Short mmCIF file of C-alpha atoms in Angstrom, two decimals:
data_model
loop_
_atom_site.label_atom_id
_atom_site.label_comp_id
_atom_site.label_asym_id
_atom_site.label_seq_id
_atom_site.Cartn_x
_atom_site.Cartn_y
_atom_site.Cartn_z
CA UNK A 1 60.08 129.65 -32.83
CA UNK A 2 56.68 131.33 -32.46
CA UNK A 3 56.15 134.19 -30.02
CA UNK A 4 53.85 132.01 -27.92
CA UNK A 5 56.46 129.27 -27.71
CA UNK A 6 59.28 131.57 -26.61
CA UNK A 7 57.04 133.12 -23.96
CA UNK A 8 56.14 129.67 -22.64
CA UNK A 9 59.80 128.59 -22.65
CA UNK A 10 60.72 131.79 -20.81
CA UNK A 11 58.11 131.10 -18.13
CA UNK A 12 59.59 127.65 -17.51
CA UNK A 13 63.13 129.06 -17.49
CA UNK A 14 62.30 131.80 -14.98
CA UNK A 15 60.36 129.45 -12.69
CA UNK A 16 63.36 127.13 -12.51
CA UNK A 17 65.90 129.94 -12.15
CA UNK A 18 64.03 131.58 -9.26
CA UNK A 19 63.02 128.35 -7.52
CA UNK A 20 64.79 129.27 -4.26
CA UNK A 21 64.64 133.06 -4.53
CA UNK A 22 63.80 135.40 -1.64
CA UNK A 23 60.02 135.68 -1.22
CA UNK A 24 59.67 139.21 -2.57
CA UNK A 25 61.68 138.48 -5.71
CA UNK A 26 60.55 134.95 -6.54
CA UNK A 27 58.49 133.50 -9.40
CA UNK A 28 55.26 134.79 -7.88
CA UNK A 29 56.62 138.35 -8.02
CA UNK A 30 57.41 137.79 -11.70
CA UNK A 31 53.95 136.35 -12.30
CA UNK A 32 52.26 139.35 -10.68
CA UNK A 33 54.36 141.78 -12.70
CA UNK A 34 53.57 139.79 -15.84
CA UNK A 35 49.83 140.03 -15.15
CA UNK A 36 50.11 143.75 -14.36
CA UNK A 37 52.03 144.30 -17.59
CA UNK A 38 49.41 142.50 -19.67
CA UNK A 39 46.64 144.60 -18.11
CA UNK A 40 48.49 147.84 -18.83
CA UNK A 41 49.46 146.74 -22.35
CA UNK A 42 45.79 146.22 -23.22
CA UNK A 43 45.46 150.00 -23.17
CA UNK A 44 48.64 150.82 -25.08
CA UNK A 45 49.98 150.39 -28.60
CA UNK A 46 53.03 148.22 -28.02
CA UNK A 47 54.98 145.09 -28.91
CA UNK A 48 53.27 142.46 -26.78
CA UNK A 49 56.13 139.99 -27.10
CA UNK A 50 58.70 142.49 -25.83
CA UNK A 51 56.40 143.39 -22.92
CA UNK A 52 55.92 139.74 -21.98
CA UNK A 53 59.61 138.85 -22.21
CA UNK A 54 60.64 142.04 -20.43
CA UNK A 55 58.23 141.37 -17.57
CA UNK A 56 59.29 137.73 -17.27
CA UNK A 57 63.03 138.43 -17.33
CA UNK A 58 63.22 141.80 -15.55
CA UNK A 59 64.33 140.26 -12.23
CA UNK A 60 66.08 137.13 -13.48
CA UNK A 61 69.13 138.14 -11.42
CA UNK A 62 68.34 141.12 -9.18
CA UNK A 63 71.56 142.97 -8.37
CA UNK A 64 70.63 143.01 -4.66
CA UNK A 65 71.34 139.30 -4.58
CA UNK A 66 74.50 139.47 -6.73
CA UNK A 67 76.69 141.84 -4.72
CA UNK A 68 75.20 144.84 -6.49
CA UNK A 69 76.32 143.65 -9.93
CA UNK A 70 73.79 145.05 -12.41
CA UNK A 71 75.29 143.21 -15.39
CA UNK A 72 74.29 139.69 -14.31
CA UNK A 73 70.58 139.94 -15.15
CA UNK A 74 71.00 141.36 -18.66
CA UNK A 75 73.72 138.79 -19.40
CA UNK A 76 71.58 135.82 -18.32
CA UNK A 77 68.58 137.13 -20.24
CA UNK A 78 70.61 137.69 -23.41
CA UNK A 79 72.19 134.24 -23.26
CA UNK A 80 68.79 132.60 -22.79
CA UNK A 81 67.15 134.52 -25.64
CA UNK A 82 70.08 133.96 -28.00
CA UNK A 83 70.02 130.23 -27.25
CA UNK A 84 66.37 130.22 -28.28
CA UNK A 85 67.06 132.09 -31.53
CA UNK A 86 65.10 135.22 -30.68
CA UNK A 87 65.84 138.05 -33.11
CA UNK A 88 68.50 140.56 -32.05
CA UNK A 89 66.15 143.57 -32.11
CA UNK A 90 63.85 141.91 -29.58
CA UNK A 91 66.77 140.73 -27.45
CA UNK A 92 68.31 144.19 -27.25
CA UNK A 93 64.95 145.74 -26.38
CA UNK A 94 64.43 143.26 -23.53
CA UNK A 95 67.98 143.85 -22.27
CA UNK A 96 67.36 147.61 -22.35
CA UNK A 97 64.24 147.11 -20.23
CA UNK A 98 66.16 145.06 -17.65
CA UNK A 99 68.94 147.65 -17.51
CA UNK A 100 66.59 150.60 -17.02
CA UNK A 101 63.69 149.31 -14.95
CA UNK A 102 65.08 149.72 -11.42
CA UNK A 103 64.21 152.55 -9.03
CA UNK A 104 67.84 153.08 -7.85
CA UNK A 105 66.90 155.80 -5.40
CA UNK A 106 64.66 157.58 -7.87
CA UNK A 107 67.35 159.93 -9.10
CA UNK A 108 68.89 158.02 -12.01
CA UNK A 109 67.93 159.03 -15.54
CA UNK A 110 66.93 156.24 -17.89
CA UNK A 111 69.36 155.76 -20.76
CA UNK A 112 66.65 154.18 -22.90
CA UNK A 113 62.97 154.83 -23.45
CA UNK A 114 60.08 152.94 -25.04
CA UNK A 115 56.43 152.31 -24.32
CA UNK A 116 57.33 148.68 -23.56
CA UNK A 117 59.78 149.81 -20.86
CA UNK A 118 57.14 152.19 -19.49
CA UNK A 119 54.65 149.33 -19.25
CA UNK A 120 56.99 146.84 -17.57
CA UNK A 121 58.35 149.49 -15.21
CA UNK A 122 54.83 150.48 -14.14
CA UNK A 123 53.91 146.80 -13.68
CA UNK A 124 56.97 146.25 -11.48
CA UNK A 125 56.34 149.40 -9.46
CA UNK A 126 52.72 148.41 -8.85
CA UNK A 127 53.98 145.23 -7.19
CA UNK A 128 56.06 147.40 -4.85
CA UNK A 129 53.05 149.28 -3.44
CA UNK A 130 49.69 148.47 -1.90
CA UNK A 131 49.11 145.36 0.23
CA UNK A 132 51.59 143.26 -1.74
CA UNK A 133 54.16 146.01 -1.55
CA UNK A 134 53.82 146.22 2.22
CA UNK A 135 54.22 142.45 2.54
CA UNK A 136 57.26 142.40 0.25
CA UNK A 137 58.90 145.28 2.10
CA UNK A 138 58.70 143.63 5.50
CA UNK A 139 59.64 140.26 4.03
CA UNK A 140 62.85 141.75 2.63
CA UNK A 141 63.50 143.68 5.84
CA UNK A 142 63.30 140.41 7.76
CA UNK A 143 65.53 138.72 5.19
CA UNK A 144 68.14 141.45 5.85
CA UNK A 145 67.51 141.40 9.64
CA UNK A 146 66.56 145.07 9.72
CA UNK A 147 64.48 146.62 12.55
CA UNK A 148 60.83 147.28 11.79
CA UNK A 149 61.04 150.92 12.82
CA UNK A 150 63.25 153.25 14.82
CA UNK A 151 61.81 156.73 15.46
CA UNK A 152 65.34 158.03 16.03
CA UNK A 153 66.44 157.20 12.47
CA UNK A 154 64.84 159.51 9.94
CA UNK A 155 64.31 158.49 6.29
CA UNK A 156 66.95 159.75 3.87
CA UNK A 157 65.09 161.38 1.00
CA UNK A 158 68.17 162.45 -0.93
CA UNK A 159 70.18 159.27 -1.33
CA UNK A 160 72.56 158.70 -4.18
CA UNK A 161 72.24 155.49 -6.18
CA UNK A 162 75.04 153.89 -4.14
CA UNK A 163 73.58 155.04 -0.81
CA UNK A 164 70.22 153.59 -1.80
CA UNK A 165 71.74 150.24 -2.77
CA UNK A 166 73.70 150.00 0.49
CA UNK A 167 71.07 151.35 2.87
CA UNK A 168 70.54 149.41 6.12
CA UNK A 169 67.87 151.66 7.61
CA UNK A 170 64.70 150.38 9.34
CA UNK A 171 62.11 148.82 7.08
CA UNK A 172 59.50 151.53 7.66
CA UNK A 173 61.88 154.14 6.24
CA UNK A 174 61.63 152.39 2.88
CA UNK A 175 58.08 153.65 2.54
CA UNK A 176 59.35 157.23 2.46
CA UNK A 177 62.53 156.51 0.53
CA UNK A 178 60.72 154.63 -2.26
CA UNK A 179 57.19 153.28 -1.94
CA UNK A 180 55.31 156.53 -1.34
CA UNK A 181 57.23 158.15 -4.22
CA UNK A 182 56.14 155.64 -6.84
CA UNK A 183 52.62 156.99 -7.38
CA UNK A 184 54.04 160.10 -9.01
CA UNK A 185 56.60 158.17 -11.07
CA UNK A 186 54.19 156.00 -13.03
CA UNK A 187 54.42 156.25 -16.82
CA UNK A 188 51.05 155.10 -18.18
CA UNK A 189 47.52 156.27 -17.42
CA UNK A 190 46.51 152.73 -16.39
CA UNK A 191 49.49 152.50 -14.06
CA UNK A 192 48.69 155.88 -12.53
CA UNK A 193 45.08 154.91 -11.85
CA UNK A 194 45.97 151.62 -10.15
CA UNK A 195 48.78 153.28 -8.18
CA UNK A 196 46.40 155.86 -6.67
CA UNK A 197 44.37 153.22 -4.84
CA UNK A 198 47.41 151.24 -3.71
CA UNK A 199 49.04 154.46 -2.47
CA UNK A 200 46.00 155.29 -0.32
CA UNK A 201 46.11 151.79 1.15
CA UNK A 202 49.74 152.32 2.24
CA UNK A 203 48.88 155.66 3.81
CA UNK A 204 46.16 153.95 5.84
CA UNK A 205 48.59 151.24 6.91
CA UNK A 206 51.16 153.79 8.10
CA UNK A 207 48.54 155.70 10.04
CA UNK A 208 47.48 152.50 11.80
CA UNK A 209 51.11 151.46 12.37
CA UNK A 210 52.03 154.70 14.14
CA UNK A 211 48.86 154.63 16.23
CA UNK A 212 49.61 151.09 17.39
CA UNK A 213 53.30 151.97 17.98
CA UNK A 214 52.24 154.82 20.26
CA UNK A 215 49.59 152.73 22.04
CA UNK A 216 46.73 154.85 20.72
CA UNK A 217 44.79 152.01 19.06
#
């Protein structure tokens, strides 16, 4: 099967698999990450097929929606790629991307590294910040029935991986526990440049939010 054909088959597979997914982790999230990844890859020497498949399959079964089980996504991706006779080297690379892409509180070392992982990780992180990131954050907070903000509950900036996964804090805390940290965790120069502008947008949003909360604007 040609690279173009497997990418097209993967798109159809992911669309169907995520048909009823939560709004911040649905097909449109995958599509945005895919587009981000292609833009970043244009400025890097990389395996385009691995980047495309990694971007398309990175959230095929987010552990947040599978009782925290991080093995489901890699397993589904592997089974799909094997069934379509993708070579083992490519399959293992894509699985490694899925296993190492997540933020997980920002304090977990990656057990694998490659430029393709760097690209897909940056693409995914870009979708977590800026206007889209703000929308996704509040969408997920509503999905989990979390309060918008509680000035009496401070962000926890030193969470373990497990604490991060199980956190039930107000949605606004997530900006400080993850979103505002991503600008300095980007891997590629393209990712860093795009993240700067999206970071500034979030800072402006927070400034306006607090002013409205306090009745100042």
